[in-house]
CSV table of C-alpha atoms in Angstrom, one decimal:
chain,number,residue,atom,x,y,z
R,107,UNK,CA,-133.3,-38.5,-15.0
R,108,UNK,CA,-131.9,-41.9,-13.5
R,109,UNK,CA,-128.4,-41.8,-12.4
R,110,UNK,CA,-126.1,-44.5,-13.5
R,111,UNK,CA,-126.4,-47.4,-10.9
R,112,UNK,CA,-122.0,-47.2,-10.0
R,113,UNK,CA,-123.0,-43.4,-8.9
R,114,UNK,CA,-126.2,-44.2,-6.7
R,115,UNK,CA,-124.3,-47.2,-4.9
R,116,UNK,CA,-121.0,-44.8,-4.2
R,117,UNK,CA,-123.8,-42.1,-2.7
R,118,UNK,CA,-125.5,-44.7,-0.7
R,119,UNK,CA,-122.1,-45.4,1.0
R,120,UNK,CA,-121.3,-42.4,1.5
R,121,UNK,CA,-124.8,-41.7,3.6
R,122,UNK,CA,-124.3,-45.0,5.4
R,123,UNK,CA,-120.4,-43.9,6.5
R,124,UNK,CA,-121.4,-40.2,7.5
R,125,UNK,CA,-124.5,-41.6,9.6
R,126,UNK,CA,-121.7,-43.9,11.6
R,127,UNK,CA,-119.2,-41.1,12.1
R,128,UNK,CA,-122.0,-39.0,13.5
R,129,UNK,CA,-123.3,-41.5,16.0
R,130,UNK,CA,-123.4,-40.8,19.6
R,131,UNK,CA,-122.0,-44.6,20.2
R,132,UNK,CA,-119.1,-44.3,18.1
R,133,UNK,CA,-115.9,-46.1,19.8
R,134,UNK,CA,-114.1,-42.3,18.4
R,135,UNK,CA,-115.8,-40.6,21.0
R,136,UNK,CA,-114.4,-42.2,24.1
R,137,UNK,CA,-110.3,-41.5,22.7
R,138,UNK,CA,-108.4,-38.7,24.4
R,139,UNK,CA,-108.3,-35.4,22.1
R,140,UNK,CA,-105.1,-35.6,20.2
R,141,UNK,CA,-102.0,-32.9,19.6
R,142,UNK,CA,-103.9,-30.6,16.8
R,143,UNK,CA,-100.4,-31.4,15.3
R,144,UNK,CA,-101.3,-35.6,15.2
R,145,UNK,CA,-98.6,-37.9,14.4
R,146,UNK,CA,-96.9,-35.7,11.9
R,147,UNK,CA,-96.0,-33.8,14.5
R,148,UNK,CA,-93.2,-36.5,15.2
R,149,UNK,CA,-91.8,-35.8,11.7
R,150,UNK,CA,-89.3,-35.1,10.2
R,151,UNK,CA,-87.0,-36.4,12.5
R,152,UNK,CA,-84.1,-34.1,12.9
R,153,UNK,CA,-80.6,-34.9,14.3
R,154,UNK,CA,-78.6,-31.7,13.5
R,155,UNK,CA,-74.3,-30.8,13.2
R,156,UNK,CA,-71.8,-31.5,15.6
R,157,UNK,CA,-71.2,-30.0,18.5
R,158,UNK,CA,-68.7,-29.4,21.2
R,159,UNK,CA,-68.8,-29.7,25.0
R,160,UNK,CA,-65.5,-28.3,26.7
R,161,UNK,CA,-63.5,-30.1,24.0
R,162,UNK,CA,-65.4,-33.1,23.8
R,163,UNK,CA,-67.2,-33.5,20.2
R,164,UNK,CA,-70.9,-35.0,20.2
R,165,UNK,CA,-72.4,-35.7,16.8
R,166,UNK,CA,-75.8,-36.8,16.8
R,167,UNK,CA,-77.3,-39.7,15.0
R,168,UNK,CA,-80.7,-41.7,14.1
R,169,UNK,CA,-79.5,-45.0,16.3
R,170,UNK,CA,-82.7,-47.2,16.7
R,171,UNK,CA,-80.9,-49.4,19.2
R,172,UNK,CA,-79.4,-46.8,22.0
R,173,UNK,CA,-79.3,-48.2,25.0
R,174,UNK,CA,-76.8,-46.8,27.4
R,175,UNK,CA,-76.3,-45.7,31.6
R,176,UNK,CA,-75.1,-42.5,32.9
R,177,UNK,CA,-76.9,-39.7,35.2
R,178,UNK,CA,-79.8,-37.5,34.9
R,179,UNK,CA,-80.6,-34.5,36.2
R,180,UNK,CA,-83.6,-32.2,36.3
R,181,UNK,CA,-83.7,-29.4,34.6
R,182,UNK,CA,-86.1,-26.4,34.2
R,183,UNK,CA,-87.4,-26.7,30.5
R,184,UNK,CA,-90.5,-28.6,29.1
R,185,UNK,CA,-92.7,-27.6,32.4
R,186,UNK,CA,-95.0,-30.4,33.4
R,187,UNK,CA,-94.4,-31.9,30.2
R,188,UNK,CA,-92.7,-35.5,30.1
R,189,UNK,CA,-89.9,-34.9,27.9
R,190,UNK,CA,-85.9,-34.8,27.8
R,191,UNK,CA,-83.1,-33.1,26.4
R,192,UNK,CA,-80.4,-35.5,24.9
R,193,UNK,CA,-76.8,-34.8,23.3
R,194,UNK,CA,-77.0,-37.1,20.3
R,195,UNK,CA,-80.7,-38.8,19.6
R,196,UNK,CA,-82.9,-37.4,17.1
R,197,UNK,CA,-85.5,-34.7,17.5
R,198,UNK,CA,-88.1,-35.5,18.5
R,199,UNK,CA,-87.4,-39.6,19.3
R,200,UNK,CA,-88.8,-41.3,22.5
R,201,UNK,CA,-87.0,-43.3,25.1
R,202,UNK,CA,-87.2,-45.4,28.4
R,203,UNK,CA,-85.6,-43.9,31.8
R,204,UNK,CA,-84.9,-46.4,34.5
R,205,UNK,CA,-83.7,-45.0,37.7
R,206,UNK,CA,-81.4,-47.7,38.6
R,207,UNK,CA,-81.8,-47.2,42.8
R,208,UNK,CA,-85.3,-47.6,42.8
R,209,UNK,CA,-85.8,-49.6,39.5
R,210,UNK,CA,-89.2,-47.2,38.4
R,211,UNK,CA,-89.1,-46.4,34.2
R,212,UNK,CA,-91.2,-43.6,32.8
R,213,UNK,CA,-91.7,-43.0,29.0
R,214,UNK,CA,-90.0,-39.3,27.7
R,215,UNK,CA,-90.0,-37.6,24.3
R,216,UNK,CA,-86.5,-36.5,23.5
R,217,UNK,CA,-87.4,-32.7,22.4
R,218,UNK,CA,-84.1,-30.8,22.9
R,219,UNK,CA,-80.6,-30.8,22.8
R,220,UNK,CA,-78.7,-31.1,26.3
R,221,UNK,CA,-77.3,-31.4,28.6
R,222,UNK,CA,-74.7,-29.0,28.5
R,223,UNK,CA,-71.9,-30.9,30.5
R,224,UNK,CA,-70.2,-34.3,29.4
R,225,UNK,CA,-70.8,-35.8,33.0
R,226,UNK,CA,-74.7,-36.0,32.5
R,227,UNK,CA,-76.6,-38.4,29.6
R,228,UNK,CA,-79.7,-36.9,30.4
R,229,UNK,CA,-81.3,-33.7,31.6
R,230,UNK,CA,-85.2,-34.7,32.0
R,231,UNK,CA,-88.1,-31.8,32.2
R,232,UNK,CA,-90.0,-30.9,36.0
R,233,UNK,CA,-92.6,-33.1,34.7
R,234,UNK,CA,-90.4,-36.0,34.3
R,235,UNK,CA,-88.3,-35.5,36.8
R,236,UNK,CA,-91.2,-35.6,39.2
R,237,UNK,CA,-92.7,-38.6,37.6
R,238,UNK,CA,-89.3,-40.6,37.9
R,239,UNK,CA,-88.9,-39.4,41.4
R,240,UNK,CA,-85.5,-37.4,41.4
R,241,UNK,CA,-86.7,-33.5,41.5
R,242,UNK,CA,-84.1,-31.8,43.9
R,243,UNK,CA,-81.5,-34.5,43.4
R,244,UNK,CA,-78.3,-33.2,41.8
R,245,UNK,CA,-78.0,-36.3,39.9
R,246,UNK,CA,-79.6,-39.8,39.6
R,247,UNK,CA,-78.1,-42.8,38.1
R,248,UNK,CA,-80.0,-43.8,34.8
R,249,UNK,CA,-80.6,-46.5,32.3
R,250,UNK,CA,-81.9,-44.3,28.7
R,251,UNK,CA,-83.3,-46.7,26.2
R,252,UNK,CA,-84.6,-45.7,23.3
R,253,UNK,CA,-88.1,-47.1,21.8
R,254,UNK,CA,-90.9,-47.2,19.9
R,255,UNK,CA,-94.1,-46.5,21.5
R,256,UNK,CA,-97.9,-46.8,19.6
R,257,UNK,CA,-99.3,-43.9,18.8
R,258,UNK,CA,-101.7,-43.7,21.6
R,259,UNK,CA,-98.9,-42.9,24.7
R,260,UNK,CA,-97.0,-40.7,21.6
R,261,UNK,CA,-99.9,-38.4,21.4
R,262,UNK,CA,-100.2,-38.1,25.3
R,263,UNK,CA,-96.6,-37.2,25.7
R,264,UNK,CA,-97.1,-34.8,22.6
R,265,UNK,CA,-100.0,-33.2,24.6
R,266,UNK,CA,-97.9,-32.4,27.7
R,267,UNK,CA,-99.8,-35.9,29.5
R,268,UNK,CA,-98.3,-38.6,31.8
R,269,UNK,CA,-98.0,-42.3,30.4
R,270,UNK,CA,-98.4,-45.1,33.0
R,271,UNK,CA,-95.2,-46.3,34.8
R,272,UNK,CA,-93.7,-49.5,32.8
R,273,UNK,CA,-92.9,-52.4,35.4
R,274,UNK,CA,-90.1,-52.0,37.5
R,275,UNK,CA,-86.7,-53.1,36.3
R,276,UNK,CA,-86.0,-56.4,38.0
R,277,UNK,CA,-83.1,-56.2,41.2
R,278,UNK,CA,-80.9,-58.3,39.2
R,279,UNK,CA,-81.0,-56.6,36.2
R,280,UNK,CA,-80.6,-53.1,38.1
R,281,UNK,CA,-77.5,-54.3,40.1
R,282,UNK,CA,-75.7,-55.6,36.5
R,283,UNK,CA,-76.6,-52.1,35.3
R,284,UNK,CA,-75.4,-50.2,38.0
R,285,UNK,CA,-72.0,-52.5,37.8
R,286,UNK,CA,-71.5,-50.8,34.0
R,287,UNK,CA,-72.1,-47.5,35.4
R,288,UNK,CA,-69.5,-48.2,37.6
R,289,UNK,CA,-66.8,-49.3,35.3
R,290,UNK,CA,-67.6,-46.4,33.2
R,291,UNK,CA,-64.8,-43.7,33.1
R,292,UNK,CA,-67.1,-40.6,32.8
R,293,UNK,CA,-64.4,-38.1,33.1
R,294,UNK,CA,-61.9,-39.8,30.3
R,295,UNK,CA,-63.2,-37.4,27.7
R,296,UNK,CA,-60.1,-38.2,26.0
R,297,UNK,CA,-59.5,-41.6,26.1
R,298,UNK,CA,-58.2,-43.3,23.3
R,299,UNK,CA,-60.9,-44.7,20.4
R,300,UNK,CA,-60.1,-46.7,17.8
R,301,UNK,CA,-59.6,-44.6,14.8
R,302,UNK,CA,-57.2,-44.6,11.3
R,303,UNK,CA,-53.8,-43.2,11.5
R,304,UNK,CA,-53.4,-39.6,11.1
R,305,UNK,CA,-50.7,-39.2,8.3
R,306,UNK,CA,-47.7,-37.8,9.4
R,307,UNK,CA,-47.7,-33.8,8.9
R,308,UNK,CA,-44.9,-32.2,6.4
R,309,UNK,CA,-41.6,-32.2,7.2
R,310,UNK,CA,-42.1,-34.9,9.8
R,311,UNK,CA,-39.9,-37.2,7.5
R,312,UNK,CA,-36.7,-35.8,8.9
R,313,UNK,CA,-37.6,-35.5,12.4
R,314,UNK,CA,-39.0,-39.3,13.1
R,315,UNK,CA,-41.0,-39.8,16.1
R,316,UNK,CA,-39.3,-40.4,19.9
R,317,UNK,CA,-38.8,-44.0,20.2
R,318,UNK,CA,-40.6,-45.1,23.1
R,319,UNK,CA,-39.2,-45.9,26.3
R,320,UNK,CA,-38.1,-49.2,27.0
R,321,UNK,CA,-39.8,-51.5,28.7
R,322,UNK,CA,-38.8,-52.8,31.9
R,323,UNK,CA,-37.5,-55.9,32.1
R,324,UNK,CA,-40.1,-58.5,33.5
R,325,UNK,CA,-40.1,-60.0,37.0
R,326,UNK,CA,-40.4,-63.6,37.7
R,327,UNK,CA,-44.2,-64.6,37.2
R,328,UNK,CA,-44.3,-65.3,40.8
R,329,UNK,CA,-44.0,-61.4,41.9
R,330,UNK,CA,-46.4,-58.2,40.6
R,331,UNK,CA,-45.4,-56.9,37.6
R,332,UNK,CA,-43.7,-53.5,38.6
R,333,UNK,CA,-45.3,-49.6,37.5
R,334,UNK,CA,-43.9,-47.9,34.3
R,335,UNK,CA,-41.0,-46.6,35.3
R,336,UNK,CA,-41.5,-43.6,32.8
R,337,UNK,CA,-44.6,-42.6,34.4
R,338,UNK,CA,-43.6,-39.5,36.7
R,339,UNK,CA,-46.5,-36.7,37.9
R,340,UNK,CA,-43.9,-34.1,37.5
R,341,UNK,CA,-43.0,-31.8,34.9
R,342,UNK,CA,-39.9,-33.3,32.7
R,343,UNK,CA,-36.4,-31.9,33.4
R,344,UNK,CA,-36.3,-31.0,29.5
R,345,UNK,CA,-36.4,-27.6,27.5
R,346,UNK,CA,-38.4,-26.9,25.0
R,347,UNK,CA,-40.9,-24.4,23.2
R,348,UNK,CA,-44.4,-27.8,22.6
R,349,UNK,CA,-45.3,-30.0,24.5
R,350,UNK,CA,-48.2,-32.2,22.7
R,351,UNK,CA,-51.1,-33.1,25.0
R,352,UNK,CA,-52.4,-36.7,24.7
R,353,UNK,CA,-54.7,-37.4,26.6
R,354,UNK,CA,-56.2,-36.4,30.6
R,355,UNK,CA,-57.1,-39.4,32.7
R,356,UNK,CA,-59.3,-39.3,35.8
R,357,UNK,CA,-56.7,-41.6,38.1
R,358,UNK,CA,-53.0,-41.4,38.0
R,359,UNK,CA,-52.8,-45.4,37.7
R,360,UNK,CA,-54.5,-45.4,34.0
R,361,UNK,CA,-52.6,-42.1,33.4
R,362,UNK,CA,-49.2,-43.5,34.5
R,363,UNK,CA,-49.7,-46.8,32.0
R,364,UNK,CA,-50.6,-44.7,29.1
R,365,UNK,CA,-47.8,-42.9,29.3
R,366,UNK,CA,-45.2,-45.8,29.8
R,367,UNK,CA,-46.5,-47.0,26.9
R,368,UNK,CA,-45.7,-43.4,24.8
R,369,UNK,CA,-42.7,-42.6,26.6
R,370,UNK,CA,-44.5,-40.0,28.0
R,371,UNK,CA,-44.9,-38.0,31.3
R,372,UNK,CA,-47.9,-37.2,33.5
R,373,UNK,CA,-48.4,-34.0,35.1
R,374,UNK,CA,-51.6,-33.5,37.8
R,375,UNK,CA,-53.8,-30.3,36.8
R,376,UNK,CA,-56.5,-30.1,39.3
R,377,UNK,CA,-58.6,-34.0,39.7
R,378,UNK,CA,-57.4,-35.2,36.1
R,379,UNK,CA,-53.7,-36.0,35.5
R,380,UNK,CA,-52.6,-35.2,32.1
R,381,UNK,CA,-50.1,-37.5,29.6
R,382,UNK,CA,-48.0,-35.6,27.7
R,383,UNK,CA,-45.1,-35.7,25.2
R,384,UNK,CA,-41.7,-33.8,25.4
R,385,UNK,CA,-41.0,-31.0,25.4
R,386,UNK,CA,-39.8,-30.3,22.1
R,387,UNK,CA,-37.6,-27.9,20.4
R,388,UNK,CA,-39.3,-27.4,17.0
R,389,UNK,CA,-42.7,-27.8,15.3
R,390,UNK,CA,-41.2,-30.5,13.5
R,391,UNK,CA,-40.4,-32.7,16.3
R,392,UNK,CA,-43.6,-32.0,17.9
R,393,UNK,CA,-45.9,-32.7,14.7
R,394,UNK,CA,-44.2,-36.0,14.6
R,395,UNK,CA,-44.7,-36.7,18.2
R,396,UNK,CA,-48.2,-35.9,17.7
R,397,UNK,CA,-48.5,-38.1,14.9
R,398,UNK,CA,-47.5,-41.1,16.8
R,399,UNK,CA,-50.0,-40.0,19.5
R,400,UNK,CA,-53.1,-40.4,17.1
R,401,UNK,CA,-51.2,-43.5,15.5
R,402,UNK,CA,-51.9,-44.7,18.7
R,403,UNK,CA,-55.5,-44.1,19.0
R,404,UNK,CA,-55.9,-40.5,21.0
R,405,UNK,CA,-57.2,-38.6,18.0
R,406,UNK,CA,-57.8,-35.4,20.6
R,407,UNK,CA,-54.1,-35.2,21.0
R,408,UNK,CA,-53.0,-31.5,20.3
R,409,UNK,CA,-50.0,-29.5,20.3
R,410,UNK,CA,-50.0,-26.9,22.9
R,411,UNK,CA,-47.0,-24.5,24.1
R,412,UNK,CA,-45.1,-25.4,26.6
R,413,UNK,CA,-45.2,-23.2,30.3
């Protein structure tokens, strides 16, 4: 019986591919062995819910262009594997760690969720914290940028392998770097962020918000304009059953300014100085004082009973 001619030709290919596959010379043979996983192992990507860090809320998001400084530290999961634990990048995403005293970047997969303290952006495995040269530091100051590596260095950090070095980060470059880590205010979990007004809870309509405290009258332009005079670190001389806590501030100066500007006081509780408002009487008066607080862009400010 003679096959149809589009059935032999489809056969013959099929022989001629299986014969290349098989070859002893085939360019396959000299790869690295892959994750038995392969690149679906990188998928689905998973962020995951909000989550909160004494007080300080971290939601995680798919950002393609992260790029930020902080510290890293090493930690004891992910053994020899290269590989991180992050607060808000996807799982699993990969990402670029320059160590900004020494300028030397390594390539980590992001695989889990850390660290657990809001004064660290990164907590890398044994394996990477070896390979970026800070195991036994407490801390090391960091530049984490995320990328997009081929699929060739994704498999070897999916198999628990070292990728080579990328070239050292330039001094210039480092020393601007190291400049933004230095303006950072790390401990100002509650800083003000731009946000919408908070409308004003019930029954705030008859007890409208403290006017805030005038300002002082300006100096000639020729002498340094004076502190807030409504900036005190001591408790206020008023009674009253709330207080509503507005922000906490790592240096009394940026503590003492917010605080002229509310018509607020500034207390020190251990190494941050808090800015409050009041006391207060009544709820009432201390809903709409907290109301004007988020009006003004601290949307962590709480009420809290007074001591």
């Amino acid at each position: 019986m003679r096959l149809p001619v589009s059935r032999v030709a489809t056969l013959a290919v099929l022989i001629v591919l299986g014969g290349c596959a098989t070859g002893a010379g085939s360019p396959s043979a000299s790869l690295p062995p892959l994750s038995t996983k392969g690149p679906a192992a990188d998928y689905p990507v998973v962020t995951g819910d909000p989550f909160t860090i004494d007080g300080v809320t971290h939601t995680p998001v798919d950002r393609l262009n992260y790029d930020a400084v902080g510290y890293a530290s090493a930690g004891s999961d992910g053994g020899e594997a290269i590989s991180a634990a992050h607060k808000t990048l996807p799982l699993p995403s990969y990402a670029e760690v320059t160590e900004l005293e020494t300028g030397k970047t390594i390539l980590v997969r992001i695989e889990r969720r850390g660290p657990m303290t809001n004064d660290r952006l990164v907590e890398l495995s044994p394996g990477a914290s070896a390979q970026l040269g800070i195991a036994g530091k407490a801390k090391a100051p960091v530049r984490l940028r995320r990328v997009n590596p081929p699929e060739a260095e994704r498999a070897l950090l999916r198999n628990g392998q070292l990728v080579p070095e990328r070239m050292e980060t330039p001094k210039a470059l480092l020393n601007v770097l190291m400049r933004k880590l230095g303006q950072q205010e790390h401990l100002d979990t509650l800083a003000p962020v731009p946000a919408k007004p908070a409308p004003a809870p019930k029954g705030s309509q008859t007890a409208p918000a403290p006017a805030p405290a005038p300002a002082p009258a300006l100096p000639p332009k020729t002498k340094p304009a004076p502190q807030p005079a409504a900036a005190k670190t001591t408790k206020p001389t008023a009674s009253g059953a709330f207080l509503v806590q507005v922000a906490a501030f790592s240096t009394q100066e940026r503590a003492d300014k917010a605080a002229g500007a509310l018509g607020g006081h500034v207390r020190q509780a251990g190494r941050f100085w808090r800015m409050q408002l009041g006391p207060f009487a009544g709820k009432a008066e201390a809903d709409a004082a907290l109301a004007k607080a988020r009006t003004a862009g601290y949307s962590d400010a709480r009420i809290q009973r007074a001591d």
